[in-house]
Amino acid sequence: MNKKTIGIIYMLLTIVFWGISFVATKIIVQNVPPMTAAFLRFFFSTAVLLIFVRKDVKYTKKELLYVMLSGFFGVTAYFLFENSALQYTTPTNGSLIISATPVLYLLFSDILNKSFSNKIRYLGTLLAFSGVTIIVLNGRFVLKLNPLGDILMFGAAFSWIFYTIFIEKLHHHNNLIITKDLNFYGMLFFLPFVFFELKGNGTCPIFQLWFQPKVIVAFVFLSVFCTALGYVWWNKAIRLAGAKTTTNGIFFIPIVTVISDAIILKNIPNLYTILGVILVLLGNYIAEIKD
């Protein structure tokens, strides 16, 4: 098994957790303000990583900057934009914009490198995005535009692109240590937003968590599997399979969500969903032909 195949396995494992994470997130944000929820998620994940990852890295000043930028864009900015956007735009619009991340990354990366990928990769990436569009819209081709919410969601998409670019620059360091450090800095950058959020609410919801087992279970799942393990495996996938291939894995998140929905909530996918899944799989296969 070559290193790219191993990287794709890491990517798919992460996608499974991230696809299911929407259920856990929904449970949490119904009980905890969004910025506080995001802070607590990364607080717990950082605590887990600190327990199991005792080693440190002596960074140069430039490398430390990359770690901090990775934490800011991949953790703080991403969830700040996404959680804020969903207060103004619909989940449909938000899902479509986030699903466009691989397309945006492909264009952005090629512009930065001043060289363009093979046309086959563009074709496959756009085909996969078309499949995600069909899954999300589910045959209802009507979008309710909300400029503020949609612009904020694009902020989340571009935050993930910048995260990918900066994390690539740290590929020569231990993956576990890098993930621990970027989680730590991402958590710290949340503090000002949490302060203003809790000040506005006038209460600290953390004391209410212990009386709601489902919220605790959701936090454990998000913190340990989706964040601590998820970021470790995703960063590993980037190193082994490459950023473009790994980023295309985002297309599979709606598929995992659809499958989870069918198994857990008994919502059987319709013809549009099945067609979308086929296009996502076909698009990713085509995108990798010339890689």
mmCIF file with all atom_site columns, N, CA and C in Angstrom, residues 183-223:
data_model
loop_
_atom_site.group_PDB
_atom_site.id
_atom_site.type_symbol
_atom_site.label_atom_id
_atom_site.label_alt_id
_atom_site.label_comp_id
_atom_site.label_asym_id
_atom_site.label_entity_id
_atom_site.label_seq_id
_atom_site.pdbx_PDB_ins_code
_atom_site.Cartn_x
_atom_site.Cartn_y
_atom_site.Cartn_z
_atom_site.occupancy
_atom_site.B_iso_or_equiv
_atom_site.pdbx_formal_charge
_atom_site.auth_seq_id
_atom_site.auth_comp_id
_atom_site.auth_asym_id
_atom_site.auth_atom_id
_atom_site.pdbx_PDB_model_num
ATOM 1   N N  . ASN A 1 183 ? -4.374  23.485 17.788 1.00 0.00 ? 183 ASN A N  1
ATOM 2   C CA . ASN A 1 183 ? -5.608  23.452 18.583 1.00 0.00 ? 183 ASN A CA 1
ATOM 3   C C  . ASN A 1 183 ? -5.520  24.427 19.744 1.00 0.00 ? 183 ASN A C  1
ATOM 4   N N  . PHE A 1 184 ? -4.353  24.468 20.390 1.00 0.00 ? 184 PHE A N  1
ATOM 5   C CA . PHE A 1 184 ? -4.150  25.351 21.538 1.00 0.00 ? 184 PHE A CA 1
ATOM 6   C C  . PHE A 1 184 ? -4.290  26.818 21.138 1.00 0.00 ? 184 PHE A C  1
ATOM 7   N N  . TYR A 1 185 ? -3.622  27.215 20.058 1.00 0.00 ? 185 TYR A N  1
ATOM 8   C CA . TYR A 1 185 ? -3.690  28.610 19.632 1.00 0.00 ? 185 TYR A CA 1
ATOM 9   C C  . TYR A 1 185 ? -5.082  28.969 19.117 1.00 0.00 ? 185 TYR A C  1
ATOM 10  N N  . GLY A 1 186 ? -5.712  28.016 18.388 1.00 0.00 ? 186 GLY A N  1
ATOM 11  C CA . GLY A 1 186 ? -7.074  28.266 17.917 1.00 0.00 ? 186 GLY A CA 1
ATOM 12  C C  . GLY A 1 186 ? -8.029  28.492 19.073 1.00 0.00 ? 186 GLY A C  1
ATOM 13  N N  . MET A 1 187 ? -7.868  27.714 20.148 1.00 0.00 ? 187 MET A N  1
ATOM 14  C CA . MET A 1 187 ? -8.684  27.868 21.348 1.00 0.00 ? 187 MET A CA 1
ATOM 15  C C  . MET A 1 187 ? -8.463  29.244 21.977 1.00 0.00 ? 187 MET A C  1
ATOM 16  N N  . LEU A 1 188 ? -7.197  29.667 22.097 1.00 0.00 ? 188 LEU A N  1
ATOM 17  C CA . LEU A 1 188 ? -6.892  30.969 22.703 1.00 0.00 ? 188 LEU A CA 1
ATOM 18  C C  . LEU A 1 188 ? -7.507  32.121 21.916 1.00 0.00 ? 188 LEU A C  1
ATOM 19  N N  . PHE A 1 189 ? -7.464  32.036 20.586 1.00 0.00 ? 189 PHE A N  1
ATOM 20  C CA . PHE A 1 189 ? -7.996  33.115 19.758 1.00 0.00 ? 189 PHE A CA 1
ATOM 21  C C  . PHE A 1 189 ? -9.513  33.259 19.897 1.00 0.00 ? 189 PHE A C  1
ATOM 22  N N  . PHE A 1 190 ? -10.171 32.223 20.434 1.00 0.00 ? 190 PHE A N  1
ATOM 23  C CA . PHE A 1 190 ? -11.617 32.298 20.648 1.00 0.00 ? 190 PHE A CA 1
ATOM 24  C C  . PHE A 1 190 ? -11.989 33.151 21.855 1.00 0.00 ? 190 PHE A C  1
ATOM 25  N N  . LEU A 1 191 ? -11.053 33.305 22.811 1.00 0.00 ? 191 LEU A N  1
ATOM 26  C CA . LEU A 1 191 ? -11.381 33.910 24.097 1.00 0.00 ? 191 LEU A CA 1
ATOM 27  C C  . LEU A 1 191 ? -12.059 35.289 24.011 1.00 0.00 ? 191 LEU A C  1
ATOM 28  N N  . PRO A 1 192 ? -11.561 36.222 23.180 1.00 0.00 ? 192 PRO A N  1
ATOM 29  C CA . PRO A 1 192 ? -12.248 37.529 23.112 1.00 0.00 ? 192 PRO A CA 1
ATOM 30  C C  . PRO A 1 192 ? -13.702 37.409 22.655 1.00 0.00 ? 192 PRO A C  1
ATOM 31  N N  . PHE A 1 193 ? -13.963 36.511 21.692 1.00 0.00 ? 193 PHE A N  1
ATOM 32  C CA . PHE A 1 193 ? -15.328 36.336 21.186 1.00 0.00 ? 193 PHE A CA 1
ATOM 33  C C  . PHE A 1 193 ? -16.229 35.714 22.251 1.00 0.00 ? 193 PHE A C  1
ATOM 34  N N  . VAL A 1 194 ? -15.675 34.762 23.022 1.00 0.00 ? 194 VAL A N  1
ATOM 35  C CA . VAL A 1 194 ? -16.437 34.124 24.097 1.00 0.00 ? 194 VAL A CA 1
ATOM 36  C C  . VAL A 1 194 ? -16.782 35.150 25.177 1.00 0.00 ? 194 VAL A C  1
ATOM 37  N N  . PHE A 1 195 ? -15.832 36.019 25.495 1.00 0.00 ? 195 PHE A N  1
ATOM 38  C CA . PHE A 1 195 ? -16.047 37.045 26.517 1.00 0.00 ? 195 PHE A CA 1
ATOM 39  C C  . PHE A 1 195 ? -17.240 37.929 26.156 1.00 0.00 ? 195 PHE A C  1
ATOM 40  N N  . PHE A 1 196 ? -17.272 38.410 24.920 1.00 0.00 ? 196 PHE A N  1
ATOM 41  C CA . PHE A 1 196 ? -18.364 39.293 24.500 1.00 0.00 ? 196 PHE A CA 1
ATOM 42  C C  . PHE A 1 196 ? -19.683 38.534 24.384 1.00 0.00 ? 196 PHE A C  1
ATOM 43  N N  . GLU A 1 197 ? -19.605 37.263 23.995 1.00 0.00 ? 197 GLU A N  1
ATOM 44  C CA . GLU A 1 197 ? -20.827 36.466 23.869 1.00 0.00 ? 197 GLU A CA 1
ATOM 45  C C  . GLU A 1 197 ? -21.460 36.220 25.233 1.00 0.00 ? 197 GLU A C  1
ATOM 46  N N  . LEU A 1 198 ? -20.637 35.799 26.204 1.00 0.00 ? 198 LEU A N  1
ATOM 47  C CA . LEU A 1 198 ? -21.152 35.522 27.540 1.00 0.00 ? 198 LEU A CA 1
ATOM 48  C C  . LEU A 1 198 ? -21.585 36.811 28.245 1.00 0.00 ? 198 LEU A C  1
ATOM 49  N N  . LYS A 1 199 ? -20.869 37.900 27.954 1.00 0.00 ? 199 LYS A N  1
ATOM 50  C CA . LYS A 1 199 ? -21.240 39.189 28.533 1.00 0.00 ? 199 LYS A CA 1
ATOM 51  C C  . LYS A 1 199 ? -22.626 39.598 28.058 1.00 0.00 ? 199 LYS A C  1
ATOM 52  N N  . GLY A 1 200 ? -22.889 39.315 26.789 1.00 0.00 ? 200 GLY A N  1
ATOM 53  C CA . GLY A 1 200 ? -24.197 39.649 26.218 1.00 0.00 ? 200 GLY A CA 1
ATOM 54  C C  . GLY A 1 200 ? -25.306 38.783 26.783 1.00 0.00 ? 200 GLY A C  1
ATOM 55  N N  . ASN A 1 201 ? -24.988 37.495 27.040 1.00 0.00 ? 201 ASN A N  1
ATOM 56  C CA . ASN A 1 201 ? -25.985 36.573 27.581 1.00 0.00 ? 201 ASN A CA 1
ATOM 57  C C  . ASN A 1 201 ? -26.219 36.771 29.073 1.00 0.00 ? 201 ASN A C  1
ATOM 58  N N  . GLY A 1 202 ? -25.150 37.194 29.762 1.00 0.00 ? 202 GLY A N  1
ATOM 59  C CA . GLY A 1 202 ? -25.267 37.396 31.196 1.00 0.00 ? 202 GLY A CA 1
ATOM 60  C C  . GLY A 1 202 ? -25.179 36.129 32.023 1.00 0.00 ? 202 GLY A C  1
ATOM 61  N N  . THR A 1 203 ? -24.968 34.974 31.355 1.00 0.00 ? 203 THR A N  1
ATOM 62  C CA . THR A 1 203 ? -24.850 33.695 32.075 1.00 0.00 ? 203 THR A CA 1
ATOM 63  C C  . THR A 1 203 ? -23.701 32.884 31.499 1.00 0.00 ? 203 THR A C  1
ATOM 64  N N  . CYS A 1 204 ? -23.198 31.974 32.283 1.00 0.00 ? 204 CYS A N  1
ATOM 65  C CA . CYS A 1 204 ? -22.158 31.049 31.817 1.00 0.00 ? 204 CYS A CA 1
ATOM 66  C C  . CYS A 1 204 ? -22.768 29.658 31.701 1.00 0.00 ? 204 CYS A C  1
ATOM 67  N N  . PRO A 1 205 ? -23.017 29.170 30.464 1.00 0.00 ? 205 PRO A N  1
ATOM 68  C CA . PRO A 1 205 ? -23.753 27.926 30.269 1.00 0.00 ? 205 PRO A CA 1
ATOM 69  C C  . PRO A 1 205 ? -22.994 26.680 30.672 1.00 0.00 ? 205 PRO A C  1
ATOM 70  N N  . ILE A 1 206 ? -21.695 26.799 30.967 1.00 0.00 ? 206 ILE A N  1
ATOM 71  C CA . ILE A 1 206 ? -20.917 25.588 31.230 1.00 0.00 ? 206 ILE A CA 1
ATOM 72  C C  . ILE A 1 206 ? -21.450 24.832 32.459 1.00 0.00 ? 206 ILE A C  1
ATOM 73  N N  . PHE A 1 207 ? -22.039 25.569 33.442 1.00 0.00 ? 207 PHE A N  1
ATOM 74  C CA . PHE A 1 207 ? -22.538 24.911 34.641 1.00 0.00 ? 207 PHE A CA 1
ATOM 75  C C  . PHE A 1 207 ? -23.815 24.112 34.367 1.00 0.00 ? 207 PHE A C  1
ATOM 76  N N  . GLN A 1 208 ? -24.490 24.412 33.250 1.00 0.00 ? 208 GLN A N  1
ATOM 77  C CA . GLN A 1 208 ? -25.704 23.703 32.890 1.00 0.00 ? 208 GLN A CA 1
ATOM 78  C C  . GLN A 1 208 ? -25.407 22.401 32.149 1.00 0.00 ? 208 GLN A C  1
ATOM 79  N N  . LEU A 1 209 ? -24.154 22.262 31.648 1.00 0.00 ? 209 LEU A N  1
ATOM 80  C CA . LEU A 1 209 ? -23.824 21.107 30.812 1.00 0.00 ? 209 LEU A CA 1
ATOM 81  C C  . LEU A 1 209 ? -23.911 19.800 31.584 1.00 0.00 ? 209 LEU A C  1
ATOM 82  N N  . TRP A 1 210 ? -23.512 19.831 32.850 1.00 0.00 ? 210 TRP A N  1
ATOM 83  C CA . TRP A 1 210 ? -23.412 18.585 33.618 1.00 0.00 ? 210 TRP A CA 1
ATOM 84  C C  . TRP A 1 210 ? -24.783 17.969 33.895 1.00 0.00 ? 210 TRP A C  1
ATOM 85  N N  . PHE A 1 211 ? -25.843 18.721 33.652 1.00 0.00 ? 211 PHE A N  1
ATOM 86  C CA . PHE A 1 211 ? -27.194 18.201 33.876 1.00 0.00 ? 211 PHE A CA 1
ATOM 87  C C  . PHE A 1 211 ? -27.830 17.704 32.573 1.00 0.00 ? 211 PHE A C  1
ATOM 88  N N  . GLN A 1 212 ? -27.044 17.698 31.490 1.00 0.00 ? 212 GLN A N  1
ATOM 89  C CA . GLN A 1 212 ? -27.569 17.258 30.201 1.00 0.00 ? 212 GLN A CA 1
ATOM 90  C C  . GLN A 1 212 ? -26.597 16.245 29.582 1.00 0.00 ? 212 GLN A C  1
ATOM 91  N N  . PRO A 1 213 ? -26.806 14.964 29.845 1.00 0.00 ? 213 PRO A N  1
ATOM 92  C CA . PRO A 1 213 ? -25.882 13.916 29.361 1.00 0.00 ? 213 PRO A CA 1
ATOM 93  C C  . PRO A 1 213 ? -25.669 13.931 27.854 1.00 0.00 ? 213 PRO A C  1
ATOM 94  N N  . LYS A 1 214 ? -26.717 14.213 27.101 1.00 0.00 ? 214 LYS A N  1
ATOM 95  C CA . LYS A 1 214 ? -26.569 14.195 25.639 1.00 0.00 ? 214 LYS A CA 1
ATOM 96  C C  . LYS A 1 214 ? -25.608 15.276 25.159 1.00 0.00 ? 214 LYS A C  1
ATOM 97  N N  . VAL A 1 215 ? -25.569 16.407 25.872 1.00 0.00 ? 215 VAL A N  1
ATOM 98  C CA . VAL A 1 215 ? -24.647 17.484 25.518 1.00 0.00 ? 215 VAL A CA 1
ATOM 99  C C  . VAL A 1 215 ? -23.217 17.060 25.825 1.00 0.00 ? 215 VAL A C  1
ATOM 100 N N  . ILE A 1 216 ? -23.023 16.408 26.957 1.00 0.00 ? 216 ILE A N  1
ATOM 101 C CA . ILE A 1 216 ? -21.695 15.913 27.329 1.00 0.00 ? 216 ILE A CA 1
ATOM 102 C C  . ILE A 1 216 ? -21.197 14.897 26.303 1.00 0.00 ? 216 ILE A C  1
ATOM 103 N N  . VAL A 1 217 ? -22.050 13.964 25.908 1.00 0.00 ? 217 VAL A N  1
ATOM 104 C CA . VAL A 1 217 ? -21.686 12.947 24.920 1.00 0.00 ? 217 VAL A CA 1
ATOM 105 C C  . VAL A 1 217 ? -21.325 13.618 23.594 1.00 0.00 ? 217 VAL A C  1
ATOM 106 N N  . ALA A 1 218 ? -22.112 14.626 23.210 1.00 0.00 ? 218 ALA A N  1
ATOM 107 C CA . ALA A 1 218 ? -21.852 15.339 21.955 1.00 0.00 ? 218 ALA A CA 1
ATOM 108 C C  . ALA A 1 218 ? -20.501 16.051 22.010 1.00 0.00 ? 218 ALA A C  1
ATOM 109 N N  . PHE A 1 219 ? -20.197 16.667 23.161 1.00 0.00 ? 219 PHE A N  1
ATOM 110 C CA . PHE A 1 219 ? -18.915 17.351 23.312 1.00 0.00 ? 219 PHE A CA 1
ATOM 111 C C  . PHE A 1 219 ? -17.746 16.375 23.253 1.00 0.00 ? 219 PHE A C  1
ATOM 112 N N  . VAL A 1 220 ? -17.905 15.212 23.884 1.00 0.00 ? 220 VAL A N  1
ATOM 113 C CA . VAL A 1 220 ? -16.845 14.198 23.855 1.00 0.00 ? 220 VAL A CA 1
ATOM 114 C C  . VAL A 1 220 ? -16.598 13.743 22.423 1.00 0.00 ? 220 VAL A C  1
ATOM 115 N N  . PHE A 1 221 ? -17.675 13.490 21.694 1.00 0.00 ? 221 PHE A N  1
ATOM 116 C CA . PHE A 1 221 ? -17.543 13.045 20.295 1.00 0.00 ? 221 PHE A CA 1
ATOM 117 C C  . PHE A 1 221 ? -16.838 14.106 19.455 1.00 0.00 ? 221 PHE A C  1
ATOM 118 N N  . LEU A 1 222 ? -17.273 15.366 19.578 1.00 0.00 ? 222 LEU A N  1
ATOM 119 C CA . LEU A 1 222 ? -16.668 16.440 18.786 1.00 0.00 ? 222 LEU A CA 1
ATOM 120 C C  . LEU A 1 222 ? -15.218 16.686 19.185 1.00 0.00 ? 222 LEU A C  1
ATOM 121 N N  . SER A 1 223 ? -14.953 16.693 20.484 1.00 0.00 ? 223 SER A N  1
ATOM 122 C CA . SER A 1 223 ? -13.620 17.040 20.972 1.00 0.00 ? 223 SER A CA 1
ATOM 123 C C  . SER A 1 223 ? -12.598 15.951 20.675 1.00 0.00 ? 223 SER A C  1
#
